[in-house]
């Protein structure tokens, strides 16, 4: 045989990673794990058990005890008790603990990687080279944030006790994404791993003992969905951080409605992988391997929708099929395997069923090898000849299944990429950076990769929009999810109207109209209600808005989308002009505030000038609240860009009507949102009195829309409206609960408060970065460079 012939016949031999150490670690714990509560392991002989299996061969790894309700309560109580001492340790004290966790994980990299692969079925190459190093990096990076917390977040404090629930696809990596930022900022927590993959969390619990994590700071409970549900809904929890399916995210949103809990949801996706005709096709093919066949496609941000420019579609498909034939699938512990086993037989069947059912609607299937249910090996799969309405193009499959669709033009590519109820991530493949940078902001997603896919780092925020959830993990934005503003003074309650109300009016009757689409319009219902001055005399009549008015206002705000594309300088000029026009009416406003709110002249003047100053502040911020460039460890730049949320509904507080109204409108429009504001009920006329000033301030039609009426009804309509992207709400607890529960349908981004939570006249509380952060969502754009 010639050298060339033997070279051509070369095959891979097995390069198995030894599982000996991992197996003996499991043996040393009797292959049974209970709960980690208050720094101690707790076993119960009568506990219900879940078998944790190696999905590639069905071997039992360990039996896992399901936490009972008393244990859950005990874990939450331990976390609560541990809070004061943990916070008293200060940033440096916590940094040392996080650093110790990072070091310990690093010392056990090989063992943890093998445990992860045994439990999840992912190739050892990925757990060893990607999952575990990224998890370690997360602890190092957040040790740093703990160290500088007091300086960087001086106006914020920890939220309290956090419930953290994760899925099975990146068990230890998800654990690090959750635990590192939470404890760095001084929270304590109860963590629940997925029932399929709890082993590395149990290993981590042992490291907590060695790292000097104080008792009760980190508690880990095991169980299935019911345990997660009980944990999330428990009254002892201040915040829930969840990663998993959209349906469970929705259930958690509903279950926690009205509980005043902060919530972050990192949910599913159907991310677009957009290849333009000028892309480097070989690089794009490798990108697809990393995008949809990484971790068997069990990745929330997998590029599962290939959108390819029509003229190169055949060429790309041919290259891709050729590459698919060379992908090696098999025993996950084999170091030369590309694709391992799906996490369970249930997941295998789910993927297979979705594909088979989907193909009934058409589509051409290409698989490089046969499916093998023994070992749950689902082969890399490509489906072509489908359109964007096809179920396989819309449903998250969560397996190694890629669907491909052609597009003709750049704008069609954007439309197709956005034709999804999800909005987690996307990648753009083009050698023309101008084109890529033009397309990136147009894609509705929390992360956009340019000429790469599935890049992650602790310094860069990750998270979605739409039904992919809200909130960010990683980066500075991820830390704010575990913080709340310090020192909130309560607002002064509005004075009750004690006097007898008089509906008669000797002046000319005034009925204030709504402001919708840049016009003053009458309410659709034909109903109005009276608003009163502080002395009980009639102030004005205002309209009682209904569902139709909400529809009209949202439609006007939707149409005004160009506002979101304007630059900050232009928005600033318009907001300054608004302040200038308001200043012209000082005497009139002081009179109004005295009459309607019963303020003294001095108080009215104070509120008026504070309102002017507030508008000025946001005009100032409009072109200054910009993003960051993150120093992620790769050859490239990651830009974190704050983007407008879109159509923002605002339910205004009941107190200080002038300053509260401008405090809501100004930051929202400064950041490029279009708003539908529901005015305070008691002071409904004040918001409508602002209309004349708004009308003359060059604010484009539809950017600001103002309605009055029954707050509870209108808030419910807005929470249920599919074109509303986010809601700010200050209202009674029952309205807040309604908004939280109704908005679960499409997982709107919420910022909700019980009325009276802050002193609006205080510039520390009534304006600033907290408002700007809630008016935006950060998009991280990854751009590698170099040839
Ligand atoms: P789930 O959303 O069902 O589970 C995620 C976590 O939540 C698990 O720890 C689970 O517990 C727990 N859980 C389940 N029900 C509830 C509940 N009602 N309240 C609180 N917690 C709950 O995801 P799965 O793991 O079952 O995966 C199903 C599908 O979800 C996948 O096929 C995929 O489409 C999607 N998914 C998305 C992920 C993402 O990162 N975006 C990650 C994983 C899955 P337990 O597993 O122990 O039952």
Short mmCIF file of C-alpha atoms and ligand atoms in Angstrom, two decimals, residues 50 165-170 174 192-196 223-232 242-249 251-252 266-269 298-301 347 350-351 354 396-399 422 424 462 468, ligand 1:
data_model
loop_
_atom_site.label_atom_id
_atom_site.label_comp_id
_atom_site.label_asym_id
_atom_site.label_seq_id
_atom_site.Cartn_x
_atom_site.Cartn_y
_atom_site.Cartn_z
CA UNK A 50 -35.39 10.43 40.24
CA UNK A 165 -34.14 27.24 37.95
CA UNK A 166 -32.19 25.88 35.00
CA UNK A 167 -32.62 23.34 32.20
CA UNK A 168 -30.52 20.37 31.21
CA UNK A 169 -28.64 21.58 28.15
CA UNK A 170 -25.69 23.32 29.87
CA UNK A 174 -26.18 27.60 33.45
CA UNK A 192 -32.74 23.90 41.26
CA UNK A 193 -30.98 21.94 38.53
CA UNK A 194 -32.95 20.06 35.88
CA UNK A 195 -34.09 16.60 36.91
CA UNK A 196 -32.16 15.04 34.00
CA UNK A 223 -36.70 17.73 41.92
CA UNK A 224 -38.74 18.00 38.77
CA UNK A 225 -41.17 20.62 37.46
CA UNK A 226 -43.33 20.57 40.59
CA UNK A 227 -40.34 21.44 42.77
CA UNK A 228 -39.44 24.29 40.41
CA UNK A 229 -43.02 25.55 40.46
CA UNK A 230 -43.22 25.46 44.26
CA UNK A 231 -39.88 27.23 44.56
CA UNK A 232 -40.74 30.01 42.11
CA UNK A 242 -35.40 31.06 35.11
CA UNK A 243 -33.93 29.48 32.00
CA UNK A 244 -35.96 26.94 30.09
CA UNK A 245 -38.90 26.57 27.79
CA UNK A 246 -41.21 29.41 26.86
CA UNK A 247 -44.24 27.49 28.15
CA UNK A 248 -42.74 27.09 31.63
CA UNK A 249 -41.52 30.72 31.56
CA UNK A 251 -46.38 29.57 33.72
CA UNK A 252 -43.88 31.19 36.11
CA UNK A 266 -34.29 33.23 29.40
CA UNK A 267 -36.46 31.13 27.13
CA UNK A 268 -36.52 29.40 23.79
CA UNK A 269 -35.54 30.59 20.37
CA UNK A 298 -29.93 21.50 22.25
CA UNK A 299 -29.11 25.18 22.49
CA UNK A 300 -31.64 27.95 23.00
CA UNK A 301 -29.79 30.24 20.57
CA UNK A 347 -36.05 14.40 24.02
CA UNK A 350 -39.78 14.72 20.89
CA UNK A 351 -37.33 15.78 18.18
CA UNK A 354 -41.58 17.19 15.57
CA UNK A 396 -38.27 25.30 18.38
CA UNK A 397 -37.09 21.71 17.78
CA UNK A 398 -34.19 21.70 20.26
CA UNK A 399 -32.27 19.07 18.39
CA UNK A 422 -38.95 34.41 19.38
CA UNK A 424 -33.10 35.41 21.12
CA UNK A 462 -27.09 37.39 26.84
CA UNK A 468 -37.49 34.47 24.18
P1 LIG B 1 -38.44 23.16 31.00
O1 LIG B 1 -38.73 24.59 30.77
O2 LIG B 1 -39.57 22.23 31.17
O3 LIG B 1 -37.51 23.01 32.30
C1 LIG B 1 -36.52 23.95 32.69
C2 LIG B 1 -36.40 23.90 34.21
O4 LIG B 1 -37.63 24.32 34.81
C3 LIG B 1 -36.15 22.52 34.76
O5 LIG B 1 -35.35 22.63 35.91
C4 LIG B 1 -37.53 22.05 35.10
O6 LIG B 1 -37.54 21.04 36.03
C5 LIG B 1 -38.15 23.31 35.66
N1 LIG B 1 -39.60 23.38 35.58
C6 LIG B 1 -40.46 22.61 34.85
N2 LIG B 1 -41.73 23.02 35.06
C7 LIG B 1 -41.67 24.06 35.93
C8 LIG B 1 -42.65 24.93 36.50
N3 LIG B 1 -43.95 24.81 36.21
N4 LIG B 1 -42.24 25.92 37.33
C9 LIG B 1 -40.93 26.07 37.60
N5 LIG B 1 -39.96 25.27 37.09
C10 LIG B 1 -40.33 24.30 36.26
O7 LIG B 1 -37.53 22.67 29.88
P2 LIG B 1 -37.20 21.17 29.57
O8 LIG B 1 -35.95 20.92 30.26
O9 LIG B 1 -38.27 20.20 29.87
O10 LIG B 1 -37.07 21.24 27.99
C11 LIG B 1 -38.24 21.31 27.19
C12 LIG B 1 -38.03 22.27 26.07
O11 LIG B 1 -37.68 23.56 26.58
C13 LIG B 1 -36.87 21.93 25.17
O12 LIG B 1 -37.13 20.98 24.26
C14 LIG B 1 -36.61 23.29 24.58
O13 LIG B 1 -37.50 23.58 23.56
C15 LIG B 1 -36.83 24.22 25.71
N6 LIG B 1 -35.62 24.58 26.41
C16 LIG B 1 -35.09 25.82 26.24
C17 LIG B 1 -33.93 26.15 26.87
C18 LIG B 1 -33.31 27.47 26.76
O14 LIG B 1 -32.16 27.61 27.17
N7 LIG B 1 -33.96 28.47 26.25
C19 LIG B 1 -33.19 25.20 27.67
C20 LIG B 1 -33.84 23.94 27.82
C21 LIG B 1 -35.01 23.68 27.24
P3 LIG B 1 -37.32 19.53 35.53
O15 LIG B 1 -36.53 19.53 34.28
O16 LIG B 1 -36.54 18.96 36.62
O17 LIG B 1 -38.64 18.95 35.33
#
